[in-house]
Short mmCIF file of C-alpha atoms in Angstrom, two decimals:
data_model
loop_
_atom_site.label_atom_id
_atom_site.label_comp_id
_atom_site.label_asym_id
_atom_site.label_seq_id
_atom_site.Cartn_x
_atom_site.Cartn_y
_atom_site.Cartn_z
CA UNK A 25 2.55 6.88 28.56
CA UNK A 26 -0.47 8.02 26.79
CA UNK A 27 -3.84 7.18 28.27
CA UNK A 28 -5.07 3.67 27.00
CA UNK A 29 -1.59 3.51 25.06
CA UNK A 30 0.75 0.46 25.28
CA UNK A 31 4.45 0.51 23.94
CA UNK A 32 4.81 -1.64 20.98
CA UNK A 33 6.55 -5.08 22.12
CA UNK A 34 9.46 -4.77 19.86
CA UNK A 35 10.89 -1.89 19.32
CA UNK A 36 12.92 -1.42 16.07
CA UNK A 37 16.70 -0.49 16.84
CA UNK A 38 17.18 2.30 13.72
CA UNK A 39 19.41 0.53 12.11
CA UNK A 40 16.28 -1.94 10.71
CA UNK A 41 14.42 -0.89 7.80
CA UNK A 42 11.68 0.79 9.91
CA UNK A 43 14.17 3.31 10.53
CA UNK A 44 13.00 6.07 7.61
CA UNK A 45 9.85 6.08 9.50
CA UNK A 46 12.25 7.64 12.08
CA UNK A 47 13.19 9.87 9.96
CA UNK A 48 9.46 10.79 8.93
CA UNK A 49 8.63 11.14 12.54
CA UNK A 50 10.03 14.51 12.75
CA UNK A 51 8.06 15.40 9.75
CA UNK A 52 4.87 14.22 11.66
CA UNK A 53 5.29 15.74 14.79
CA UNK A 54 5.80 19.08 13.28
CA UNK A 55 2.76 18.23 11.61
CA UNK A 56 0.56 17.95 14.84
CA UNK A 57 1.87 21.39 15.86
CA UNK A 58 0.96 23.05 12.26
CA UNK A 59 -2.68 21.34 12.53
CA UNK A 60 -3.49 23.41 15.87
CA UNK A 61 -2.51 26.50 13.71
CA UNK A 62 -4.32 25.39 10.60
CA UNK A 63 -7.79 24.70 12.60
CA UNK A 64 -7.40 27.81 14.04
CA UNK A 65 -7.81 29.53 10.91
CA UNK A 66 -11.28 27.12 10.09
CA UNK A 67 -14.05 29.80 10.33
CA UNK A 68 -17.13 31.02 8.22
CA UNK A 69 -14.72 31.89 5.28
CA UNK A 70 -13.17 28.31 5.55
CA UNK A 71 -9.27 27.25 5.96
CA UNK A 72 -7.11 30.20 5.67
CA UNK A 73 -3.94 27.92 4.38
CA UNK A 74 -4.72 24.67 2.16
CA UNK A 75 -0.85 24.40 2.60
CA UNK A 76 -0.49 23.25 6.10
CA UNK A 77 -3.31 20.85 5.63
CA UNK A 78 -2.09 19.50 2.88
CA UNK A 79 0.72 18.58 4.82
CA UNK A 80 -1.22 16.79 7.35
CA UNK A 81 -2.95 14.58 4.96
CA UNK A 82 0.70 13.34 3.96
CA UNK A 83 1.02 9.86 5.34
CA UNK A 84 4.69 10.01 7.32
CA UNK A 85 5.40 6.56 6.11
CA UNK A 86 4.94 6.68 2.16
CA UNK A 87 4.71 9.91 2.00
CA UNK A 88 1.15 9.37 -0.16
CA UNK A 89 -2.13 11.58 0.16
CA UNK A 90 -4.18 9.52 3.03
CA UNK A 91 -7.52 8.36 2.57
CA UNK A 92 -10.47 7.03 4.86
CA UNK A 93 -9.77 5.50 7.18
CA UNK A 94 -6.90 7.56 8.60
CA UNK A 95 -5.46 5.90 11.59
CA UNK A 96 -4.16 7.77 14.56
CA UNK A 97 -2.20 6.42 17.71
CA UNK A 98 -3.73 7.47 21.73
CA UNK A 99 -0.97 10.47 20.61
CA UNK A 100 -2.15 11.87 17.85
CA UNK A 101 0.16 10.71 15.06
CA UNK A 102 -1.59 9.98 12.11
CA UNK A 103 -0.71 7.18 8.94
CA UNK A 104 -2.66 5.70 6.17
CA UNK A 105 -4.72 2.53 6.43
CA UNK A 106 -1.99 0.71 3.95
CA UNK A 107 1.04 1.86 6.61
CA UNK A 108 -1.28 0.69 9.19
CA UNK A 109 -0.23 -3.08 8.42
CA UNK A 110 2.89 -2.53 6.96
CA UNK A 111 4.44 -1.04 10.32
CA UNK A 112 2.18 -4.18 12.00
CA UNK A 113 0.08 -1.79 14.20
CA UNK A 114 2.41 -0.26 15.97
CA UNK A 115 3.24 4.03 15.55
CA UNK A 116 6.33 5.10 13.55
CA UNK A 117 6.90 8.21 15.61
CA UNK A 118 6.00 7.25 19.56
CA UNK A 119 6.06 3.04 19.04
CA UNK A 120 2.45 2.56 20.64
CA UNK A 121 0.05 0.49 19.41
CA UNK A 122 -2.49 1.89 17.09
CA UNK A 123 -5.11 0.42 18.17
CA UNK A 124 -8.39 1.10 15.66
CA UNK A 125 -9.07 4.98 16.31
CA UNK A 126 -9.90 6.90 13.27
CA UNK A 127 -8.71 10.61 12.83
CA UNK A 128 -12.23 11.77 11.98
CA UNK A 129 -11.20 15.21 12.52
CA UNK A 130 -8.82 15.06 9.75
CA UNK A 131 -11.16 13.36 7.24
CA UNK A 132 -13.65 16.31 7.60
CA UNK A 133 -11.15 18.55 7.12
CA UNK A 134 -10.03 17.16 3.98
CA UNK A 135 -13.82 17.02 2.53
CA UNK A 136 -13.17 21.14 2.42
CA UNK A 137 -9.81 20.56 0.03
CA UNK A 138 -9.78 21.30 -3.83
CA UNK A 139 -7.33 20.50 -4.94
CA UNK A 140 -4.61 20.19 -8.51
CA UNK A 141 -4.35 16.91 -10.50
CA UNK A 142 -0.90 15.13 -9.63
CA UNK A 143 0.11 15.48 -13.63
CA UNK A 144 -0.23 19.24 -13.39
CA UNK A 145 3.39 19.62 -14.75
CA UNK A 146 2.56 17.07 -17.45
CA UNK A 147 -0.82 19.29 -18.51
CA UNK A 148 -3.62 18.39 -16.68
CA UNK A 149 -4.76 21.82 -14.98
CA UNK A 150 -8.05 20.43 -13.43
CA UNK A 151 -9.20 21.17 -9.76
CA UNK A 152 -10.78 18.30 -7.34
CA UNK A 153 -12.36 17.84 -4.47
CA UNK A 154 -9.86 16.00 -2.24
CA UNK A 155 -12.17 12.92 -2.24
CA UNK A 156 -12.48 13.03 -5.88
CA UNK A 157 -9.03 13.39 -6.70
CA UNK A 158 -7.25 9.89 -6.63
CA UNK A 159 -10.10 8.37 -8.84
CA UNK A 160 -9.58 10.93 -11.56
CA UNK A 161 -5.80 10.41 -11.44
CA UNK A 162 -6.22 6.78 -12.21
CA UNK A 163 -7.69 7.61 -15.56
CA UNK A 164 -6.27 11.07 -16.10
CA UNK A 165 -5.52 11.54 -19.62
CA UNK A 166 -1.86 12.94 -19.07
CA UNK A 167 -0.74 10.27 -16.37
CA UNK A 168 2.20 8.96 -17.73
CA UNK A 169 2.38 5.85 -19.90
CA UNK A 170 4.36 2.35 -18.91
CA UNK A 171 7.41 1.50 -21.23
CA UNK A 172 5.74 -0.72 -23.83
CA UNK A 173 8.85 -3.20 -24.31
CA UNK A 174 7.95 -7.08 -23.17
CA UNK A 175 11.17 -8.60 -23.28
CA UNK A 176 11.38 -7.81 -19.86
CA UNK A 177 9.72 -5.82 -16.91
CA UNK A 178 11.01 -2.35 -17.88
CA UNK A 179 9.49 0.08 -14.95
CA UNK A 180 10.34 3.26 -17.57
CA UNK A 181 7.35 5.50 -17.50
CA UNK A 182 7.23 8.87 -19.63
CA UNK A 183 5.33 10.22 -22.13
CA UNK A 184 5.21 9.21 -25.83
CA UNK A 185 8.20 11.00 -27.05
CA UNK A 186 10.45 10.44 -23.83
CA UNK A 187 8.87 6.56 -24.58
CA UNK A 188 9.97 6.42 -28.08
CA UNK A 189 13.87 7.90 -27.49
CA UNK A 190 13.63 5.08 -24.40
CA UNK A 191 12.54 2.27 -26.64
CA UNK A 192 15.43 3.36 -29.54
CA UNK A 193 19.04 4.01 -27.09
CA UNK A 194 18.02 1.73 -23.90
CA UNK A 195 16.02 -1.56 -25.83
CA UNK A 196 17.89 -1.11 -29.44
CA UNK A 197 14.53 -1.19 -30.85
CA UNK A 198 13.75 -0.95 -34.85
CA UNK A 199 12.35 1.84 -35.63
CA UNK A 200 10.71 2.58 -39.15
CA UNK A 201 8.90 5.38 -40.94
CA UNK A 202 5.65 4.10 -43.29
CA UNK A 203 2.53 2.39 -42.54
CA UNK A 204 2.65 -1.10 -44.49
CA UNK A 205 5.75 -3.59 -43.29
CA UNK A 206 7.26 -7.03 -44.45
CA UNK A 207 8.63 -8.89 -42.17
CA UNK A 208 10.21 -12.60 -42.33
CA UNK A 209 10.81 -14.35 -38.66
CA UNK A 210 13.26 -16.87 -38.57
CA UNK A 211 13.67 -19.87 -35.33
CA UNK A 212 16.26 -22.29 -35.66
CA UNK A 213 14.54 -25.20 -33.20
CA UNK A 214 10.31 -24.01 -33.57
CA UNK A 215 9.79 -27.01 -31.32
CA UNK A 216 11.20 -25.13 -28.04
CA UNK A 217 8.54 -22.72 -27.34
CA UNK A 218 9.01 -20.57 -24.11
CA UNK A 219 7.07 -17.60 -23.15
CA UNK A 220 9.60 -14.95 -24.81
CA UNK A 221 8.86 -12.34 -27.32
CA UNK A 222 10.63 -12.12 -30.14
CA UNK A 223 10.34 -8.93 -31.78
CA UNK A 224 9.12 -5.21 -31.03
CA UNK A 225 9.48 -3.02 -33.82
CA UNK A 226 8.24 0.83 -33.93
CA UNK A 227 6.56 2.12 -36.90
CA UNK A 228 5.95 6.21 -37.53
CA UNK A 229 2.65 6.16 -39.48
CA UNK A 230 0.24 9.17 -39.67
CA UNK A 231 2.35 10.85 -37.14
CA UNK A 232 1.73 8.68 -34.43
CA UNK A 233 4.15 5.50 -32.97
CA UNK A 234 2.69 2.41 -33.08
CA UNK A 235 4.50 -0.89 -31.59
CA UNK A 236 4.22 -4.17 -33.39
CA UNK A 237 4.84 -7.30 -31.21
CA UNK A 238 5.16 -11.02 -32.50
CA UNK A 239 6.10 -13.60 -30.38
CA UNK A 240 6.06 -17.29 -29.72
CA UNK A 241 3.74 -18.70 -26.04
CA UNK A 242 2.00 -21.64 -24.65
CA UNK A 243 -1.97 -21.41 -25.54
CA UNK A 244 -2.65 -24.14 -22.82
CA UNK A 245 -0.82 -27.02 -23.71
CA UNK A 246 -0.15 -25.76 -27.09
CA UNK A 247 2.48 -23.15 -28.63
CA UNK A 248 1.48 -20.46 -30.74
CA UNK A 249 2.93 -17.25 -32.78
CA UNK A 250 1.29 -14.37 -32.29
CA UNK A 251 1.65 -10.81 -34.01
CA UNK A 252 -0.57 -7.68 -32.81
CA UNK A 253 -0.25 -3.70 -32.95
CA UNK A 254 -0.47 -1.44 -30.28
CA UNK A 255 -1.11 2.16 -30.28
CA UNK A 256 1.24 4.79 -28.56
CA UNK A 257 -1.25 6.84 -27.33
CA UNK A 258 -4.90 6.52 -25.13
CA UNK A 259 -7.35 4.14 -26.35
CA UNK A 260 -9.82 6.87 -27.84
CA UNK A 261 -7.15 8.03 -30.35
CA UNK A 262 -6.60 4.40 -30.98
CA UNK A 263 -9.90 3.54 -32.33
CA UNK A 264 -9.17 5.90 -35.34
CA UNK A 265 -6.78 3.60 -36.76
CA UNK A 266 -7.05 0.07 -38.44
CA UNK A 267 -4.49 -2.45 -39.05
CA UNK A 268 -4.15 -5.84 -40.64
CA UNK A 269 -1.45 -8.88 -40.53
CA UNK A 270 -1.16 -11.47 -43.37
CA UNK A 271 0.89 -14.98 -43.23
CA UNK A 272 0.83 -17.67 -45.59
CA UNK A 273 2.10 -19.85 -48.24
CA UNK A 274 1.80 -22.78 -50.47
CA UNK A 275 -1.35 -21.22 -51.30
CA UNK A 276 -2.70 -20.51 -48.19
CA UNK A 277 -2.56 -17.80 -46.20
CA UNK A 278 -4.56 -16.30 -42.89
CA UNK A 279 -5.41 -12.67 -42.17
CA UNK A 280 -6.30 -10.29 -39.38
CA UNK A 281 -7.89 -7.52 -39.30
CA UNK A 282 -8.60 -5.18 -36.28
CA UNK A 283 -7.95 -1.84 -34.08
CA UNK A 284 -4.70 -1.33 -32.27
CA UNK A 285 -4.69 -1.80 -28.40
CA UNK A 286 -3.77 1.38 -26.79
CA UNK A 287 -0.29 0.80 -24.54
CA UNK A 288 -2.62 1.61 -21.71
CA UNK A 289 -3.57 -1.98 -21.70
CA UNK A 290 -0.19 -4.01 -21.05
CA UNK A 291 1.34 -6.31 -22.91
CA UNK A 292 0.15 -9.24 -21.14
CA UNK A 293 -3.26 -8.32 -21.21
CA UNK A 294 -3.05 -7.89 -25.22
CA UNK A 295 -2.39 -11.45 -25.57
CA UNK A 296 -3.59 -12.86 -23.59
CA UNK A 297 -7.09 -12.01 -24.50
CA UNK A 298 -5.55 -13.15 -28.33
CA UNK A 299 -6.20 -9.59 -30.23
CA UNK A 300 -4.33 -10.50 -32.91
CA UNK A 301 -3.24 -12.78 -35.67
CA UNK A 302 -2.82 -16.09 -33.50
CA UNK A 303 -0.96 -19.07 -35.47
CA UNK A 304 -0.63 -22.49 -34.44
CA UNK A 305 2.53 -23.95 -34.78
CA UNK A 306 1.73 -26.65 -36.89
CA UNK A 307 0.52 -24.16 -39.42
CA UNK A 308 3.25 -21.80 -39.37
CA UNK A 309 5.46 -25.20 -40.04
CA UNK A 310 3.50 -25.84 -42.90
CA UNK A 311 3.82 -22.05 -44.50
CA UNK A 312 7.40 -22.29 -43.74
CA UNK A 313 8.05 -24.80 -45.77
CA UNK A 314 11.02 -27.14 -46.25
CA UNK A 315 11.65 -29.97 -43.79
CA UNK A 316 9.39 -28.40 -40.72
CA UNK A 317 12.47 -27.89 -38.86
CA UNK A 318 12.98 -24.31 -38.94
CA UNK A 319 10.38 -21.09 -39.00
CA UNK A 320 10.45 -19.27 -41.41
CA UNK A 321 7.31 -16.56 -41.49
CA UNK A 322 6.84 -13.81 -43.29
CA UNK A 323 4.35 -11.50 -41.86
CA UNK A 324 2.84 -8.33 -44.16
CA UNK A 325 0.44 -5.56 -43.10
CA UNK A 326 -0.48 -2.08 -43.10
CA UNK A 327 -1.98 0.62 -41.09
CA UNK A 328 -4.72 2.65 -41.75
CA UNK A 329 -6.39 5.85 -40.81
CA UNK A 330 -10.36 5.40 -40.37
CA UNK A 331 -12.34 8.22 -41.96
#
């Protein structure tokens, strides 16, 4: 037994789902053996091999980058702060309890890294600091992009044209070429409003893809339509363009005007904050005419480049 070490009370047979941290643990005590060769390459001229620490800094439960705090057990294996609590304190590899000792050692050691962006293969070829690294991946420019479809929670990621082939053979979505539309919406019973959308359809405009949503949602206690444009692309290219929506009848008629949301923001987020033409239902009753017992809207805009 290690000194000041205490086997973990229960100790997970490997037939429990703890057991690929068994599997890892191989992985990490290798990894204790390559960090006595790696330090002894730290000298004036710096690590010899950003390989084998690179290694180290692998968490042997998820696998991910580890970050301060970087937990280590009384022997030495090491595991992220986020493991920590998942694996409820107690060491993959040797089942002792953690405890609260920090592999300081490891955390200098990793101030001395550079290293590539994680989206190198997608065209990022931009050096960091280790430290620096994960916050510029959160915003990097050629991370990958989340499946825009709403109908349901679609965990596709890609970039644009990998996104549009997704959104045309695996959601059957309409795609178009032009940058003004008609479109008529039709709901049999408008007085059963759920939180569903309705429509996606992808328009080719300028070059670029560009989703239009419309959908019916409780505002509060009351249900709306809602139609909005978002922007296959980041939210910089996004502010080039303009779009509007127009719905009406009997003389009437409302209009929107406004910049597509880039698919960086989700879904959700997009209408929830309302940026886009928002109906009330008793409205879009009245333009649809008839007896008020079926929606019919018809929906019109266009796209625009901004000089």
């Amino acid at each position: 037994m290690a000194p000041g070490g205490s086997a973990c009370k229960e100790v997970v047979e490997s037939h429990s789902p703890v057991a690929d941290y068994d599997i890892a643990s191989t992985k990490s005590e290798s990894n204790t053996t390559t960090m006595k060769n790696a330090v002894s390459f730290v000298g004036k001229s710096g690590i010899h091999s950003n390989n084998d620490v690179y290694e180290l800094l692998e968490c042997p439960v998820c696998t991910n980058l580890m970050y301060p705090p970087i937990h280590q057990c009384p022997n030495g294996h090491t595991l992220c702060s986020n493991c920590k609590i998942r694996v409820h304190n107690c060491c993959p590899t040797c089942r002792y309890d953690l405890g609260n000792i920090r592999c300081l050692a490891l955390e200098k050691v990793a101030e001395s890294l550079e290293l590539p962006c994680k989206y190198q293969n997608l065209g990022c070829h931009d050096i960091f600091p280790y430290y620096s690294k994960l916050k510029h991946e959160q915003h990097c420019r050629f991370r990958p992009y989340n499946c825009p479809y709403a109908g349901s929670e679609c965990s596709v990621t890609g970039d644009i044209p990998t996104l549009v082939a997704h959104l045309k053979d695996d959601h059957k979505v309409d795609m178009h070429d032009g940058c003004t539309f008609n479109h008529r919406y039709v709901k049999s019973n408008p007085h059963e409003v759920e939180n569903a959308t309705w429509m996606l359809t992808v328009f080719n405009c300028f070059g670029r893809q560009f989703c239009l949503h419309f959908e019916a949602f409780q505002l509060g206690m009351a249900p709306v339509y809602m139609a909005f444009l978002r922007f296959m692309g980041d939210d910089n290219e996004a502010k080039k363009f303009s779009y509007s929506l127009e719905v009406g009848a009997n003389g009437r008629k409302l209009i929107w005007q406004g910049i597509p949301r880039s698919i960086r923001d989700s879904h959700r987020k997009v209408r929830d904050s309302q940026d886009g033409l928002v109906i009330q239902r008793n409205l879009a009753l009245y333009f649809s005419g008839g007896d008020r017992q079926e929606l019919k809207l018809r929906v019109t805009g266009r796209i625009w480049k901004e000089e």
